[in-house]
Coordinates of C-alpha atoms in Angstrom, one line a residue:
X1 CA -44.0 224.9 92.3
X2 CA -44.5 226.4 89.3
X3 CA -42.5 228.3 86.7
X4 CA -39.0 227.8 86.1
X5 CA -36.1 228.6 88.8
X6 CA -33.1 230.7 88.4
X7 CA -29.7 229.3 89.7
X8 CA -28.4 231.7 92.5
X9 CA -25.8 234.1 90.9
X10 CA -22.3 233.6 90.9
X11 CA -20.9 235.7 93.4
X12 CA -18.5 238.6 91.6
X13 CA -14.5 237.3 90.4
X14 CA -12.7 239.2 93.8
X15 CA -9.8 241.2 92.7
X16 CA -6.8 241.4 94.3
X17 CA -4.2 243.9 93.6
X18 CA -1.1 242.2 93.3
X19 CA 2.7 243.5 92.3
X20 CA 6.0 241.2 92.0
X21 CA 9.2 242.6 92.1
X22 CA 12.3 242.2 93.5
X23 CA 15.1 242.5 96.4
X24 CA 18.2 244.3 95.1
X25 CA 20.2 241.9 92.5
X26 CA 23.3 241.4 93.8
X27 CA 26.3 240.6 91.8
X28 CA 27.6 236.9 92.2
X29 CA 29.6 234.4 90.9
X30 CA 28.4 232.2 88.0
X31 CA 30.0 228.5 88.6
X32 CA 29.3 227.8 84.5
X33 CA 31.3 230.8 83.1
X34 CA 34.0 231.3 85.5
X35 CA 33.0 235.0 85.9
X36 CA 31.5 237.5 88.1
X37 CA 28.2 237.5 85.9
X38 CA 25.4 236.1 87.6
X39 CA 22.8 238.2 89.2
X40 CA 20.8 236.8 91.9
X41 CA 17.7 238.3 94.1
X42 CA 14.5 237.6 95.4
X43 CA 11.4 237.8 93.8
X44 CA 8.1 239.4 96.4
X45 CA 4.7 239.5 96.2
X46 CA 3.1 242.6 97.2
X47 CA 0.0 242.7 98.4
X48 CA -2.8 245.0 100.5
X49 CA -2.4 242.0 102.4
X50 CA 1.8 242.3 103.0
X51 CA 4.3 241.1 101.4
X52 CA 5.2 237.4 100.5
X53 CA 8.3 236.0 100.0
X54 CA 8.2 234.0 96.5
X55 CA 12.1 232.8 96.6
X56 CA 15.2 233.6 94.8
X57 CA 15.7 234.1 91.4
X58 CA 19.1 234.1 89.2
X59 CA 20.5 235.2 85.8
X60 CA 24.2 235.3 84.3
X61 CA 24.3 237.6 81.2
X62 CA 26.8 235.1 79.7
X63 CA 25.2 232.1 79.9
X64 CA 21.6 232.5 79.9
X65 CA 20.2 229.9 78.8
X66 CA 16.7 230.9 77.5
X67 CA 15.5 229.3 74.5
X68 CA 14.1 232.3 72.8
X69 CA 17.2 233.7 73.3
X70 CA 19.9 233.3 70.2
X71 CA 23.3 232.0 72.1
X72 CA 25.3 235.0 69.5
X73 CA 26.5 236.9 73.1
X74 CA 28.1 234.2 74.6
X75 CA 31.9 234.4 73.9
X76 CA 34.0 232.5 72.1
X77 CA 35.9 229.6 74.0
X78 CA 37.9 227.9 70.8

């Protein structure tokens, strides 16, 4: 054999369309801050495939408890 030899070609990075969003938040209530806060849903995958469930999500606009998030709307309990 002579000459060098080319590795066969990757084949092309497939792309997938892909949205997430969610089920209706529904209003629930949050066991932390003794209120009717917390908002809970799930979270979908849509796809040209159909749609996959990805499971529930929650968040309680008292309490959150996100890091990046300064604590200065949480209420005063003193």
């Amino acid at each position: 054999m002579s000459g060098p030899h080319k590795p066969p070609s990757a084949p092309p990075d497939a792309v997938l369309p892909l949205t997430i969003t969610s089920t209706t938040p529904t209003e629930e209530w949050c066991t932390t801050c003794k209120a009717y806060t917390r908002l809970t849903g799930e979270l979908l995958a849509l796809t040209t495939y159909g749609v996959t469930a990805l499971g529930p999500w929650t968040y309680c606009d008292i309490c959150d408890d996100d890091p990046t998030t300064p604590n200065d709307r949480r209420p005063n309990r003193g």
